[in-house]
PDB file of C-alpha atoms in Angstrom:
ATOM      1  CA  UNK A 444     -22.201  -2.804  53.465  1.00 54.00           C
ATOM      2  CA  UNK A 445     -24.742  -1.878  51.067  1.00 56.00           C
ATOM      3  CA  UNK A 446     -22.182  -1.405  48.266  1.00 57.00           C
ATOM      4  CA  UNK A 447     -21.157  -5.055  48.371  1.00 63.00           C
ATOM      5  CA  UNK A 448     -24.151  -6.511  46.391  1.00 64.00           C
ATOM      6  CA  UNK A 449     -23.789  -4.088  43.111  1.00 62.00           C
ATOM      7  CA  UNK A 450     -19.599  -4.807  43.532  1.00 59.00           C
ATOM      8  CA  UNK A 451     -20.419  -8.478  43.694  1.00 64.00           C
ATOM      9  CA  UNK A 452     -22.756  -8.121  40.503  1.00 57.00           C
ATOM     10  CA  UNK A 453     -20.340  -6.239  38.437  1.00 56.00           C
ATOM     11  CA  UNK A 454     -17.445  -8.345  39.483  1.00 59.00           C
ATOM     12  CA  UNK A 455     -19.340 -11.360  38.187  1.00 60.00           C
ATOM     13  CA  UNK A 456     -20.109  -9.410  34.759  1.00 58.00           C
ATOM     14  CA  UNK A 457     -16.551  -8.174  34.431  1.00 57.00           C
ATOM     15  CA  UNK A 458     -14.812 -11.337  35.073  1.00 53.00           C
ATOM     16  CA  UNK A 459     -15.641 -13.302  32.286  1.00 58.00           C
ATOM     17  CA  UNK A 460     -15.357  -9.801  29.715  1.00 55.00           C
ATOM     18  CA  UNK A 461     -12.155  -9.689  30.695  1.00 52.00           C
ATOM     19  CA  UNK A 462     -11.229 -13.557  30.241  1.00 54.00           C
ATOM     20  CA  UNK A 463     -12.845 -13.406  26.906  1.00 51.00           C
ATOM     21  CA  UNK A 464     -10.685 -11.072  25.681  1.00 54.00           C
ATOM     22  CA  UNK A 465      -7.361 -12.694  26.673  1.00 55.00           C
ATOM     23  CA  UNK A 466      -8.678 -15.560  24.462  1.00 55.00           C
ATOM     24  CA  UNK A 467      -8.964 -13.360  21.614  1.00 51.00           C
ATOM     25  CA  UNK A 468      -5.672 -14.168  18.822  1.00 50.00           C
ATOM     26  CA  UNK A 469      -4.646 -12.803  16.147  1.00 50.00           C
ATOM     27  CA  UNK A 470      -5.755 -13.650  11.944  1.00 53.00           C
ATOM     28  CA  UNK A 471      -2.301 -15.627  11.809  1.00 52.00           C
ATOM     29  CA  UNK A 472       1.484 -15.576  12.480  1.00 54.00           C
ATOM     30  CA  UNK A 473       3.076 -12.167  12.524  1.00 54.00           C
ATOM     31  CA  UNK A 474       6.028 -12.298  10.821  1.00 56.00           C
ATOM     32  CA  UNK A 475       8.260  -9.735  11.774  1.00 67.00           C
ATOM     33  CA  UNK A 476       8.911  -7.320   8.884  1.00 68.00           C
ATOM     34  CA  UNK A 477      12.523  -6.042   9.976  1.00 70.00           C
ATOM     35  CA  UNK A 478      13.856  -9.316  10.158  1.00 81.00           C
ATOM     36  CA  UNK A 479      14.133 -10.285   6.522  1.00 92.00           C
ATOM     37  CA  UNK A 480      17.840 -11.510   6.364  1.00 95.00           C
ATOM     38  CA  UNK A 481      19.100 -13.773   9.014  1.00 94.00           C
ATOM     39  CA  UNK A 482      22.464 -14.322   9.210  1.00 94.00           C
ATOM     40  CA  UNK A 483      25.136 -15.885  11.339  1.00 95.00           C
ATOM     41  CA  UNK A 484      27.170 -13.557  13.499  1.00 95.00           C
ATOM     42  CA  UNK A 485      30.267 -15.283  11.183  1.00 96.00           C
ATOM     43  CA  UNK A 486      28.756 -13.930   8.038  1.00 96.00           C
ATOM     44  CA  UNK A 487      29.006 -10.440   9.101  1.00 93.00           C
ATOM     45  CA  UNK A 488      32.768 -11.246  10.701  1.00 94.00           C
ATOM     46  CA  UNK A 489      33.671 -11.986   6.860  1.00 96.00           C
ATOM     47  CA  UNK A 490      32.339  -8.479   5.780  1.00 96.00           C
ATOM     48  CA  UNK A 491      29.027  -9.674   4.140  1.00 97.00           C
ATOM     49  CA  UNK A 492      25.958  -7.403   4.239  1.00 97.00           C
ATOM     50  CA  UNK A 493      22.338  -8.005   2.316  1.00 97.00           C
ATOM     51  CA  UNK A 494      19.762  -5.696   2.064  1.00 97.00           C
ATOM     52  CA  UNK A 495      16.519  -7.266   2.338  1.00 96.00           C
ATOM     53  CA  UNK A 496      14.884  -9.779  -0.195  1.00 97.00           C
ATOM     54  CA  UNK A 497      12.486  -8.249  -2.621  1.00 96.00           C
ATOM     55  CA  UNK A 498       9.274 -10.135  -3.679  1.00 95.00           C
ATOM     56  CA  UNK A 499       8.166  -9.806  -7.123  1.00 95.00           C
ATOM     57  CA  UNK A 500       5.444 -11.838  -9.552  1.00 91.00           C
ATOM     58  CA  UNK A 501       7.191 -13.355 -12.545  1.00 85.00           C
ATOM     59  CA  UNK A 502       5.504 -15.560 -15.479  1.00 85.00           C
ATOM     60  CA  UNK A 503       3.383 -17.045 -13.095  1.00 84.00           C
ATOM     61  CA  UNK A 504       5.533 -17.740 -10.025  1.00 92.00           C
ATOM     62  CA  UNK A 505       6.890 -15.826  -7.056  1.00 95.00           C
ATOM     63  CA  UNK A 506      10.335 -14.767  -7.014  1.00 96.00           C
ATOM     64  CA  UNK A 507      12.394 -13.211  -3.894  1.00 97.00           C
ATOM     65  CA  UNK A 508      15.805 -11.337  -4.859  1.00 97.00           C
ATOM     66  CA  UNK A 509      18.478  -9.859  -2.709  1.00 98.00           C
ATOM     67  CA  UNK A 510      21.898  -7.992  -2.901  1.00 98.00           C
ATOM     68  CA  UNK A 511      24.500  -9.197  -0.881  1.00 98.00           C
ATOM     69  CA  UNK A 512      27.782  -6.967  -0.704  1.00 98.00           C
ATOM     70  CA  UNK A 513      31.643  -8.255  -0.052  1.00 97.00           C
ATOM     71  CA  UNK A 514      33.286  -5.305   1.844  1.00 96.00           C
ATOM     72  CA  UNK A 515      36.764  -7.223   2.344  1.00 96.00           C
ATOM     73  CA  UNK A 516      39.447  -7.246  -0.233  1.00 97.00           C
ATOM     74  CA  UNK A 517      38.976 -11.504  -0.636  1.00 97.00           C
ATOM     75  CA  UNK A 518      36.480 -13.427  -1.800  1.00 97.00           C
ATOM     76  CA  UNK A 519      34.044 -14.740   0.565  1.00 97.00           C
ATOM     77  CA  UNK A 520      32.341 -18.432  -0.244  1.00 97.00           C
ATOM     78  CA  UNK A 521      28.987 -18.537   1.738  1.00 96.00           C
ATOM     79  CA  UNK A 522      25.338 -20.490   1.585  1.00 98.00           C
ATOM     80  CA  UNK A 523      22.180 -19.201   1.680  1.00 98.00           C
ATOM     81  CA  UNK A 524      18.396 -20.604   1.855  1.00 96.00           C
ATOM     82  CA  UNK A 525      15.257 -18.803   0.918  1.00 96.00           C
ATOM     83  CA  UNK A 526      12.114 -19.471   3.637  1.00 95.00           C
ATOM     84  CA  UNK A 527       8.306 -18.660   2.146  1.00 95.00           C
ATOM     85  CA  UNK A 528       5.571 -17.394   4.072  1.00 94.00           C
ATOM     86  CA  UNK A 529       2.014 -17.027   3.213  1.00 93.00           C
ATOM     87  CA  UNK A 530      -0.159 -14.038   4.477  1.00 90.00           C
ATOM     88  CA  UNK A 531      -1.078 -15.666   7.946  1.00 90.00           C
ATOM     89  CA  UNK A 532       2.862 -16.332   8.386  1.00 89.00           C
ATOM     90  CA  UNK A 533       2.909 -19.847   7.696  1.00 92.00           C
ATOM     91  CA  UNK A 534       6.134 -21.695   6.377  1.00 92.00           C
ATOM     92  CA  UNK A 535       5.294 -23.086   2.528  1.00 93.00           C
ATOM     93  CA  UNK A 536       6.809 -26.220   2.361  1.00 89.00           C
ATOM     94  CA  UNK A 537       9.344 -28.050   0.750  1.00 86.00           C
ATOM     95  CA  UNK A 538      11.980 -26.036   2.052  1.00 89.00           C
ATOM     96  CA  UNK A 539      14.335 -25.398  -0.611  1.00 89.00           C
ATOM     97  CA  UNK A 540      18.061 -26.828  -0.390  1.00 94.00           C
ATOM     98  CA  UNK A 541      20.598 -24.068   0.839  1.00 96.00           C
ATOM     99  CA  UNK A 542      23.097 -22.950  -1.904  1.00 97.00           C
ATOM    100  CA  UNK A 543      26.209 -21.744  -2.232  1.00 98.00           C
ATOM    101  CA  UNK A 544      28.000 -18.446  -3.595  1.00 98.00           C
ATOM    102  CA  UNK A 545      31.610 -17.117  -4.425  1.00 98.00           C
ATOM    103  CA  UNK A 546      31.310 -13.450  -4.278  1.00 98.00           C
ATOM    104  CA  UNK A 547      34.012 -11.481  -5.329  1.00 98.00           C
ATOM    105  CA  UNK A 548      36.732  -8.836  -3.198  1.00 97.00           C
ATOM    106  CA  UNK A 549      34.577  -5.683  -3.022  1.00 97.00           C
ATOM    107  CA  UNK A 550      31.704  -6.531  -5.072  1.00 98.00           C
ATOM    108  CA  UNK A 551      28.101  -7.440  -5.416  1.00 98.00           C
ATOM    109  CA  UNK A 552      26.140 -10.245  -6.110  1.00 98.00           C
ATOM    110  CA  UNK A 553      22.401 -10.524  -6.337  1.00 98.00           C
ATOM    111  CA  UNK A 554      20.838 -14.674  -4.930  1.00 98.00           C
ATOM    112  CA  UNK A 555      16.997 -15.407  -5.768  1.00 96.00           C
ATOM    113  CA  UNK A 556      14.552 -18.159  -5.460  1.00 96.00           C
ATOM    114  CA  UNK A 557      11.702 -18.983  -7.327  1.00 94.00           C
ATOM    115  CA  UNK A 558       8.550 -20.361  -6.000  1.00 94.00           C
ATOM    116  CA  UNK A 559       5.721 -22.089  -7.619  1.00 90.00           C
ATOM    117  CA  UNK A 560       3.105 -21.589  -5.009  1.00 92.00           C
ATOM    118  CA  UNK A 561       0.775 -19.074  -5.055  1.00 88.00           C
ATOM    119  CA  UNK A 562       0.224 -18.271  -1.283  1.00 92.00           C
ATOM    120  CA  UNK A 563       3.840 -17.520  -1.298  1.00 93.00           C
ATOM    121  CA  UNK A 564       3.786 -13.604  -0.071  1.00 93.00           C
ATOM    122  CA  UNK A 565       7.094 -13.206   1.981  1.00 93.00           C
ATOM    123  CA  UNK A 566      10.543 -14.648   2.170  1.00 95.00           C
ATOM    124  CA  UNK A 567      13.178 -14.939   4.431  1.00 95.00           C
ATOM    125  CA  UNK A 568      16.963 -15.027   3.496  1.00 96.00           C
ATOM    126  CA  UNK A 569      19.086 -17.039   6.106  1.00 96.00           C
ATOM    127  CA  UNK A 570      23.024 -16.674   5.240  1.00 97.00           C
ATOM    128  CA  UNK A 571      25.708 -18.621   6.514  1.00 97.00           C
ATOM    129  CA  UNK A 572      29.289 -19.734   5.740  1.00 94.00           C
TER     130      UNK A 572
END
């Protein structure tokens, strides 16, 4: 019985420690590094793969490139959008309009997208057909 009061006194010190830190959050968004290309499960049925967009300075503005591959022996017609993320994660608005590209029966092609805004530190390439 005499072990209840210094129980009861840490209990009361503990408690709100340990609420505190589940309040605790992180400097931002995390924006998860291994999934730089999105693309519909119909994208890869056509034989399409992308390695993942590369972000560069250039005159002034941020640009993103990636190589997309045609492994079939046609020519695949597909659309693609660039999304920009600053260094907490956020999206940098406006969104760009998608666009669309022929590439040819076994061959590469490389899409970009140029950005004007200088908290523009990651992109995100979203294919589909």
């Amino acid at each position: 019985m005499r072990y209840h009061k210094p129980l009861r006194c840490l209990m009361v010190l503990a408690l709100p420690a340990a609420i505190l830190m589940g309040c605790s959050s992180p400097q931002g968004i995390a924006v998860n590094e291994r999934q730089t290309v999105v693309m519909e499960p119909s994208v890869l049925t056509a034989g399409i793969l992308a390695d993942r967009p590369v972000v560069n300075d250039a005159s002034g503005r941020v640009i993103a490139t990636a190589v997309l591959s045609n492994t079939q022996p046609t020519s695949v017609t597909l659309r693609y959008r660039f999304y920009w993320y600053d260094d907490q994660g956020l999206d940098i608005r406006p969104f760009e309009k998608p666009r669309a590209i022929t590439i040819a029966p076994n061959a590469t092609a490389q899409v970009y997208s140029i950005n004007g805004n200088f908290d523009a530190k990651r992109a995100r390439l979203y294919l589909f057909l």
